Amino acid sequence: MDNGRIDFLYLSEDDMIKAGVRDMKGCIESMEETFKLLHKGDYRMGGDDANEHGIRVSFPKESDIEGMPLSAPDYRFMAMPAYLGGKYRMFGIKSYGSNPNNRNLDLPRSILMLSLMDVVTGAPIAYMSANILSSMRTGAVAGLGAKYLSKKEPKVLSIIGPGTMSIYSVDSFIEVQPSISTIKIKGRGKEKIDFFINYVKERHHSIKEFIVCDSVEEACKDSDIIYFGTTNAKRFEDNPYINESWVKKGALVMSASALLIDTDFLANKPSVRVVADNYKMYSGWGAGRELPTQKTVSTLLGMGFYDAVCENKISREDIIDLGAIICGEQVGRENEDQILIYAVGGMPVEDVAWGYEVYQKAIKNNVGVKLNLWDSLNSMR
């Protein structure tokens, strides 16, 4: 800004790639700093409690208003606002629309954009493509969990749902745990499984074996890290389920999306330890919500944590936030036999952090298109 003039930087998908959005090592480092700030409380997200994942626009199941969009599975529009302090001191809003039918138009299911804004004036600083950015931060947060929560030198990684989230997550897993040499895969279609395997083969020559599994149980057996990257199913009961008997001692179980899990599994102390990216976010979602009646609870693992607390299966103190572990105030894994369960819900502070880092790289390397909002305040009169 200069004498009332406002310019901002526009970054297309290609610009984001040129600016280094795919730098997984850098993204993991940025997420580590983000979780430190999260633990210190130097952040704000939506809602009065400052911990909302985002604001969703819902549509009716039926309407007599011409042109009104109707509710459908995974059809949604969201805005995800956040402020992140520390070296970032930046406000941002990630927005996206999601429609599974986009595939018929050769478009991704979700189309995302991120706006960065000056936290004092509200002036736009950057407007950028956020599909890769969002996948990167999701993968990096999963990798951060593997860094702090996995047993020493894990060898076997299981991927349930080899889609976009899992592709970026596997990059981060191998970045932080290079001892991984075998990947077990459970997917719903051969095309996605083959694409995933070819992607990993091209980029990670340290992986010596791929095992395609017919069931979630088979995929979980004998694995050191078990990752669920599936999308929400149309019906609650069709989401993937994990049973404690399938999980070996010392394994790390994590989900970035939908997972059904028994509260008794979560409550099996001291054999099991639960870790959240941000428990306050899940407790906010659960406020005023009727608890499930099924033995298995939650289409999102973090909500299972909340349900277990409400059922008095575990106490709030039993749930450790990853930020406390990173800051050295809590211990993650207490021993090599302990099973750790880690919930990844996704937060807009992560988008702001990595968006800021990529923006800085774009400025340094003269990437993107500078756009003018207005020349001076006089032009507004």
Short mmCIF file of C-alpha atoms in Angstrom, two decimals:
data_model
loop_
_atom_site.label_atom_id
_atom_site.label_comp_id
_atom_site.label_asym_id
_atom_site.label_seq_id
_atom_site.Cartn_x
_atom_site.Cartn_y
_atom_site.Cartn_z
CA MET A 1 0.00 0.00 0.00
CA ASP A 2 1.25 3.49 -0.91
CA ASN A 3 -0.83 6.66 -0.42
CA GLY A 4 -4.07 4.74 -0.50
CA ARG A 5 -3.06 2.54 -3.45
CA ILE A 6 -3.70 -1.18 -2.99
CA ASP A 7 -2.06 -3.89 -5.07
CA PHE A 8 -2.13 -7.62 -4.46
CA LEU A 9 -0.46 -10.67 -5.97
CA TYR A 10 -2.43 -13.23 -7.96
CA LEU A 11 -0.93 -16.72 -8.05
CA SER A 12 -2.32 -19.31 -10.47
CA GLU A 13 -1.79 -23.03 -9.98
CA ASP A 14 1.30 -22.91 -12.22
CA ASP A 15 2.58 -19.89 -10.28
CA MET A 16 2.15 -21.77 -7.02
CA ILE A 17 4.19 -24.67 -8.37
CA LYS A 18 6.93 -22.29 -9.55
CA ALA A 19 6.96 -20.66 -6.12
CA GLY A 20 7.54 -23.99 -4.38
CA VAL A 21 4.14 -25.08 -3.09
CA ARG A 22 5.24 -28.73 -3.51
CA ASP A 23 8.19 -28.39 -1.13
CA MET A 24 7.14 -31.03 1.41
CA LYS A 25 10.13 -30.57 3.71
CA GLY A 26 9.42 -26.83 3.91
CA CYS A 27 5.71 -27.43 4.40
CA ILE A 28 6.33 -29.82 7.31
CA GLU A 29 8.58 -27.22 8.93
CA SER A 30 5.86 -24.60 8.48
CA MET A 31 3.24 -26.90 10.02
CA GLU A 32 5.55 -27.55 12.97
CA GLU A 33 5.77 -23.81 13.60
CA THR A 34 1.99 -23.53 13.18
CA PHE A 35 1.34 -26.15 15.86
CA LYS A 36 3.67 -24.36 18.25
CA LEU A 37 1.65 -21.18 17.77
CA LEU A 38 -1.58 -23.16 18.09
CA HIS A 39 -0.46 -24.52 21.45
CA LYS A 40 0.59 -21.05 22.63
CA GLY A 41 -2.82 -19.66 21.63
CA ASP A 42 -1.38 -17.21 19.07
CA TYR A 43 -4.15 -17.82 16.53
CA ARG A 44 -7.85 -17.33 15.87
CA MET A 45 -10.24 -19.31 13.74
CA GLY A 46 -13.98 -18.82 13.24
CA GLY A 47 -16.61 -18.63 15.97
CA ASP A 48 -16.60 -17.15 19.45
CA ASP A 49 -14.36 -19.97 20.67
CA ALA A 50 -11.89 -19.26 17.81
CA ASN A 51 -11.69 -22.95 16.89
CA GLU A 52 -14.23 -23.45 14.11
CA HIS A 53 -13.06 -25.51 11.14
CA GLY A 54 -15.09 -23.28 8.85
CA ILE A 55 -18.53 -22.01 7.91
CA ARG A 56 -20.58 -24.22 5.61
CA VAL A 57 -23.52 -23.22 3.45
CA SER A 58 -26.12 -25.99 3.51
CA PHE A 59 -28.81 -26.52 0.87
CA PRO A 60 -32.32 -27.93 1.35
CA LYS A 61 -33.21 -31.48 0.31
CA GLU A 62 -36.05 -30.06 -1.76
CA SER A 63 -37.27 -26.58 -2.67
CA ASP A 64 -40.02 -24.88 -4.68
CA ILE A 65 -37.66 -22.00 -5.47
CA GLU A 66 -36.52 -22.17 -9.08
CA GLY A 67 -32.80 -22.70 -9.43
CA MET A 68 -32.16 -23.45 -5.74
CA PRO A 69 -29.30 -25.97 -5.41
CA LEU A 70 -30.34 -29.12 -3.55
CA SER A 71 -28.49 -31.06 -0.90
CA ALA A 72 -26.36 -33.97 -2.11
CA PRO A 73 -23.51 -36.02 -0.61
CA ASP A 74 -20.26 -34.04 -0.57
CA TYR A 75 -21.90 -31.04 -2.29
CA ARG A 76 -20.97 -28.03 -0.19
CA PHE A 77 -19.58 -24.52 -0.13
CA MET A 78 -17.36 -23.38 2.72
CA ALA A 79 -15.34 -20.42 3.95
CA MET A 80 -12.50 -21.12 6.36
CA PRO A 81 -11.18 -17.93 8.03
CA ALA A 82 -8.16 -17.77 10.33
CA TYR A 83 -5.55 -15.51 11.88
CA LEU A 84 -2.08 -16.89 12.64
CA GLY A 85 0.44 -14.95 14.71
CA GLY A 86 4.15 -15.42 15.28
CA LYS A 87 6.27 -14.68 12.23
CA TYR A 88 3.15 -14.93 10.05
CA ARG A 89 0.87 -12.33 11.67
CA MET A 90 -1.53 -12.84 8.79
CA PHE A 91 -5.26 -13.22 8.23
CA GLY A 92 -6.58 -15.50 5.53
CA ILE A 93 -9.72 -17.12 4.17
CA LYS A 94 -9.73 -20.38 2.27
CA SER A 95 -12.91 -20.85 0.27
CA TYR A 96 -14.07 -23.83 -1.69
CA GLY A 97 -16.92 -25.46 -3.49
CA SER A 98 -17.22 -29.24 -3.63
CA ASN A 99 -19.27 -31.38 -6.01
CA PRO A 100 -18.48 -35.04 -6.83
CA ASN A 101 -20.09 -34.52 -10.26
CA ASN A 102 -17.20 -32.21 -11.17
CA ARG A 103 -15.38 -35.33 -12.36
CA ASN A 104 -17.78 -35.47 -15.30
CA LEU A 105 -16.48 -32.05 -16.33
CA ASP A 106 -12.81 -33.03 -15.96
CA LEU A 107 -12.59 -30.90 -12.82
CA PRO A 108 -11.47 -31.88 -9.32
CA ARG A 109 -14.20 -32.60 -6.78
CA SER A 110 -13.21 -29.48 -4.81
CA ILE A 111 -11.96 -26.16 -6.18
CA LEU A 112 -10.14 -24.03 -3.60
CA MET A 113 -8.78 -20.49 -3.35
CA LEU A 114 -6.91 -18.71 -0.56
CA SER A 115 -7.01 -14.98 0.18
CA LEU A 116 -4.32 -13.43 2.38
CA MET A 117 -5.15 -10.09 3.99
CA ASP A 118 -3.32 -7.50 6.07
CA VAL A 119 -4.40 -8.13 9.65
CA VAL A 120 -4.47 -4.39 10.49
CA THR A 121 -6.16 -2.83 7.46
CA GLY A 122 -7.93 -5.80 5.85
CA ALA A 123 -6.31 -4.96 2.52
CA PRO A 124 -5.74 -7.95 0.20
CA ILE A 125 -2.15 -9.12 -0.06
CA ALA A 126 -2.50 -12.21 -2.24
CA TYR A 127 -5.13 -14.35 -3.94
CA MET A 128 -3.94 -17.82 -4.85
CA SER A 129 -4.93 -21.22 -6.15
CA ALA A 130 -5.19 -23.51 -3.13
CA ASN A 131 -5.85 -27.06 -4.34
CA ILE A 132 -2.23 -28.18 -4.12
CA LEU A 133 -1.62 -25.95 -1.11
CA SER A 134 -4.48 -27.56 0.80
CA SER A 135 -3.36 -31.08 -0.07
CA MET A 136 0.20 -30.22 0.93
CA ARG A 137 -0.71 -28.94 4.37
CA THR A 138 -2.96 -31.96 4.98
CA GLY A 139 -0.14 -34.30 4.03
CA ALA A 140 2.40 -32.36 6.06
CA VAL A 141 0.26 -32.49 9.21
CA ALA A 142 -0.03 -36.26 8.77
CA GLY A 143 3.75 -36.46 8.37
CA LEU A 144 4.21 -34.32 11.46
CA GLY A 145 2.20 -36.90 13.37
CA ALA A 146 4.42 -39.68 12.02
CA LYS A 147 7.50 -37.73 13.08
CA TYR A 148 6.42 -37.32 16.70
CA LEU A 149 4.16 -40.32 17.28
CA SER A 150 5.49 -43.27 15.29
CA LYS A 151 7.60 -46.04 16.78
CA LYS A 152 11.30 -45.96 15.91
CA GLU A 153 12.16 -46.87 12.32
CA PRO A 154 8.73 -47.94 11.04
CA LYS A 155 8.89 -50.28 8.06
CA VAL A 156 5.28 -50.89 6.95
CA LEU A 157 2.83 -48.11 5.99
CA SER A 158 -0.82 -48.84 5.23
CA ILE A 159 -2.90 -46.50 3.08
CA ILE A 160 -6.68 -46.90 3.15
CA GLY A 161 -8.08 -44.72 0.38
CA PRO A 162 -5.25 -44.04 -2.14
CA GLY A 163 -6.66 -40.71 -3.35
CA THR A 164 -5.29 -37.17 -3.41
CA MET A 165 -4.87 -36.81 0.36
CA SER A 166 -2.96 -40.06 0.56
CA ILE A 167 -0.66 -39.16 -2.33
CA TYR A 168 0.53 -36.04 -0.54
CA SER A 169 0.58 -37.77 2.84
CA VAL A 170 2.82 -40.58 1.59
CA ASP A 171 5.34 -37.94 0.49
CA SER A 172 5.41 -36.57 4.03
CA PHE A 173 5.56 -40.00 5.68
CA ILE A 174 8.65 -40.95 3.68
CA GLU A 175 10.17 -37.50 4.30
CA VAL A 176 10.03 -37.91 8.09
CA GLN A 177 10.35 -41.71 8.30
CA PRO A 178 12.72 -42.84 5.52
CA SER A 179 12.88 -46.35 7.04
CA ILE A 180 9.48 -47.14 5.44
CA SER A 181 10.03 -49.79 2.77
CA THR A 182 6.62 -51.48 2.34
CA ILE A 183 3.25 -49.91 1.53
CA LYS A 184 -0.03 -51.81 1.90
CA ILE A 185 -2.99 -50.35 0.00
CA LYS A 186 -6.75 -50.74 0.30
CA GLY A 187 -8.75 -48.90 -2.33
CA ARG A 188 -12.10 -49.19 -4.07
CA GLY A 189 -10.91 -49.14 -7.67
CA LYS A 190 -7.97 -50.55 -9.61
CA GLU A 191 -7.39 -47.31 -11.51
CA LYS A 192 -6.73 -45.26 -8.36
CA ILE A 193 -4.62 -48.00 -6.81
CA ASP A 194 -2.46 -48.28 -9.94
CA PHE A 195 -2.09 -44.49 -10.15
CA PHE A 196 -1.02 -44.34 -6.51
CA ILE A 197 1.54 -47.14 -6.92
CA ASN A 198 3.02 -45.59 -10.06
CA TYR A 199 3.21 -42.19 -8.35
CA VAL A 200 5.16 -43.65 -5.42
CA LYS A 201 7.42 -45.75 -7.65
CA GLU A 202 8.43 -42.69 -9.67
CA ARG A 203 9.25 -40.54 -6.63
CA HIS A 204 10.30 -42.84 -3.81
CA HIS A 205 12.76 -45.53 -4.81
CA SER A 206 13.20 -46.55 -1.17
CA ILE A 207 9.84 -48.35 -1.31
CA LYS A 208 10.61 -51.96 -2.15
CA GLU A 209 7.19 -53.63 -1.86
CA PHE A 210 3.55 -52.77 -2.58
CA ILE A 211 0.80 -55.02 -1.23
CA VAL A 212 -2.76 -54.51 -2.51
CA CYS A 213 -5.27 -55.65 0.13
CA ASP A 214 -8.85 -56.86 -0.25
CA SER A 215 -10.05 -55.55 3.13
CA VAL A 216 -9.30 -52.88 5.71
CA GLU A 217 -8.49 -55.63 8.19
CA GLU A 218 -5.84 -57.10 5.89
CA ALA A 219 -4.37 -53.64 5.31
CA CYS A 220 -4.13 -52.92 9.04
CA LYS A 221 -2.51 -56.21 10.05
CA ASP A 222 1.21 -55.96 10.88
CA SER A 223 1.43 -52.30 9.86
CA ASP A 224 3.48 -49.70 11.74
CA ILE A 225 1.56 -46.67 10.42
CA ILE A 226 -2.09 -46.94 9.35
CA TYR A 227 -3.48 -43.95 7.47
CA PHE A 228 -7.11 -43.39 6.47
CA GLY A 229 -7.46 -40.89 3.62
CA THR A 230 -10.98 -41.77 2.48
CA THR A 231 -13.77 -39.29 1.83
CA ASN A 232 -17.06 -39.33 3.74
CA ALA A 233 -19.39 -42.11 2.58
CA LYS A 234 -23.02 -41.40 1.69
CA ARG A 235 -24.18 -43.56 4.59
CA PHE A 236 -22.69 -43.45 8.08
CA GLU A 237 -22.19 -47.21 8.24
CA ASP A 238 -20.33 -47.30 4.92
CA ASN A 239 -17.38 -45.34 6.29
CA PRO A 240 -14.28 -47.44 7.03
CA TYR A 241 -14.11 -49.09 10.44
CA ILE A 242 -11.08 -50.20 12.41
CA ASN A 243 -11.08 -52.86 15.11
CA GLU A 244 -8.51 -52.94 17.88
CA SER A 245 -7.74 -56.61 17.19
CA TRP A 246 -6.44 -55.68 13.73
CA VAL A 247 -3.79 -53.29 15.09
CA LYS A 248 -0.43 -54.58 16.27
CA LYS A 249 1.41 -53.26 19.31
CA GLY A 250 3.33 -50.08 18.64
CA ALA A 251 1.27 -49.01 15.61
CA LEU A 252 0.23 -45.46 14.83
CA VAL A 253 -3.35 -45.06 13.54
CA MET A 254 -4.38 -41.78 11.98
CA SER A 255 -7.25 -40.44 9.92
CA ALA A 256 -7.60 -37.26 7.91
CA SER A 257 -11.22 -37.97 7.13
CA ALA A 258 -13.89 -40.55 7.89
CA LEU A 259 -13.24 -43.39 10.31
CA LEU A 260 -15.50 -45.43 12.57
CA ILE A 261 -13.89 -46.53 15.81
CA ASP A 262 -15.04 -48.12 19.07
CA THR A 263 -14.92 -45.90 22.14
CA ASP A 264 -13.69 -48.97 24.04
CA PHE A 265 -10.65 -48.98 21.75
CA LEU A 266 -9.94 -45.35 22.55
CA ALA A 267 -10.36 -46.04 26.26
CA ASN A 268 -7.95 -48.97 26.44
CA LYS A 269 -5.37 -47.27 28.67
CA PRO A 270 -2.41 -47.54 29.02
CA SER A 271 -2.11 -49.68 25.87
CA VAL A 272 -3.67 -46.93 23.74
CA ARG A 273 -2.93 -43.20 23.70
CA VAL A 274 -5.01 -40.61 21.80
CA VAL A 275 -3.65 -37.45 20.18
CA ALA A 276 -5.59 -34.65 18.47
CA ASP A 277 -4.44 -31.93 16.14
CA ASN A 278 -6.79 -29.60 18.05
CA TYR A 279 -9.29 -31.12 20.48
CA LYS A 280 -11.08 -27.78 20.98
CA MET A 281 -12.24 -27.94 17.38
CA TYR A 282 -13.94 -31.31 17.91
CA SER A 283 -15.54 -30.35 21.21
CA GLY A 284 -16.97 -27.28 19.47
CA TRP A 285 -18.50 -29.45 16.76
CA GLY A 286 -20.01 -31.68 19.41
CA ALA A 287 -21.65 -28.98 21.52
CA GLY A 288 -25.40 -29.67 21.70
CA ARG A 289 -25.06 -32.77 19.54
CA GLU A 290 -26.89 -36.00 20.34
CA LEU A 291 -24.42 -38.81 20.96
CA PRO A 292 -24.43 -41.76 18.55
CA THR A 293 -26.18 -44.91 19.70
CA GLN A 294 -24.02 -47.26 17.62
CA LYS A 295 -21.22 -49.20 19.22
CA THR A 296 -18.92 -47.62 16.67
CA VAL A 297 -18.90 -43.85 16.81
CA SER A 298 -17.94 -40.91 14.67
CA THR A 299 -17.47 -40.40 10.97
CA LEU A 300 -14.52 -38.25 11.98
CA LEU A 301 -12.01 -39.73 14.37
CA GLY A 302 -11.71 -36.55 16.42
CA MET A 303 -15.43 -36.61 17.14
CA GLY A 304 -14.88 -40.11 18.50
CA PHE A 305 -12.56 -38.51 21.05
CA TYR A 306 -15.34 -36.11 22.04
CA ASP A 307 -17.89 -38.92 22.26
CA ALA A 308 -15.59 -40.99 24.48
CA VAL A 309 -15.21 -38.04 26.84
CA CYS A 310 -18.99 -37.51 26.98
CA GLU A 311 -19.49 -41.23 27.68
CA ASN A 312 -16.92 -41.02 30.51
CA LYS A 313 -14.80 -43.62 28.74
CA ILE A 314 -11.81 -41.27 28.79
CA SER A 315 -11.16 -37.92 30.43
CA ARG A 316 -10.26 -34.70 28.65
CA GLU A 317 -6.79 -35.03 30.20
CA ASP A 318 -6.32 -38.32 28.35
CA ILE A 319 -6.36 -36.47 25.02
CA ILE A 320 -3.07 -34.84 24.09
CA ASP A 321 -2.84 -32.08 21.51
CA LEU A 322 0.05 -32.49 19.08
CA GLY A 323 1.20 -28.93 19.76
CA ALA A 324 1.89 -29.77 23.40
CA ILE A 325 4.10 -32.66 22.29
CA ILE A 326 5.98 -30.51 19.77
CA CYS A 327 6.54 -27.85 22.44
CA GLY A 328 7.92 -30.50 24.80
CA GLU A 329 5.19 -30.08 27.41
CA GLN A 330 3.69 -33.53 26.89
CA VAL A 331 5.04 -36.94 25.94
CA GLY A 332 3.56 -38.57 22.86
CA ARG A 333 4.62 -42.18 22.79
CA GLU A 334 5.38 -43.57 26.25
CA ASN A 335 6.80 -46.89 24.99
CA GLU A 336 7.32 -48.84 21.78
CA ASP A 337 4.36 -51.17 22.42
CA GLN A 338 1.79 -48.43 22.85
CA ILE A 339 -0.81 -47.89 20.09
CA LEU A 340 -1.24 -44.20 19.26
CA ILE A 341 -4.40 -42.86 17.59
CA TYR A 342 -4.10 -39.45 15.92
CA ALA A 343 -6.97 -37.33 14.56
CA VAL A 344 -6.35 -34.85 11.74
CA GLY A 345 -9.33 -32.56 11.12
CA GLY A 346 -7.71 -29.83 9.04
CA MET A 347 -7.56 -26.17 10.06
CA PRO A 348 -7.40 -22.90 8.12
CA VAL A 349 -4.39 -21.73 10.19
CA GLU A 350 -2.46 -24.37 8.26
CA ASP A 351 -3.54 -22.85 4.94
CA VAL A 352 -2.56 -19.37 6.11
CA ALA A 353 0.88 -20.57 7.20
CA TRP A 354 1.80 -22.40 4.01
CA GLY A 355 0.10 -19.78 1.85
CA TYR A 356 2.24 -17.10 3.50
CA GLU A 357 5.43 -19.10 2.95
CA VAL A 358 4.65 -19.66 -0.74
CA TYR A 359 3.70 -15.98 -1.14
CA GLN A 360 7.09 -14.94 0.28
CA LYS A 361 8.86 -17.25 -2.17
CA ALA A 362 6.79 -15.86 -5.03
CA ILE A 363 7.80 -12.29 -4.13
CA LYS A 364 11.47 -13.28 -3.85
CA ASN A 365 11.44 -15.04 -7.23
CA ASN A 366 9.19 -12.58 -9.06
CA VAL A 367 6.42 -15.14 -9.61
CA GLY A 368 2.75 -14.22 -10.11
CA VAL A 369 0.78 -11.31 -11.45
CA LYS A 370 0.52 -8.03 -9.58
CA LEU A 371 -3.05 -6.70 -9.71
CA ASN A 372 -4.36 -3.31 -8.70
CA LEU A 373 -7.45 -2.99 -6.50
CA TRP A 374 -7.53 0.79 -6.59
CA ASP A 375 -5.08 3.65 -7.09
CA SER A 376 -6.17 5.88 -4.24
CA LEU A 377 -9.00 6.52 -1.84
CA ASN A 378 -10.20 9.26 -4.20
CA SER A 379 -11.13 6.64 -6.76
CA MET A 380 -13.65 5.29 -4.25
CA ARG A 381 -15.52 8.60 -3.95
#
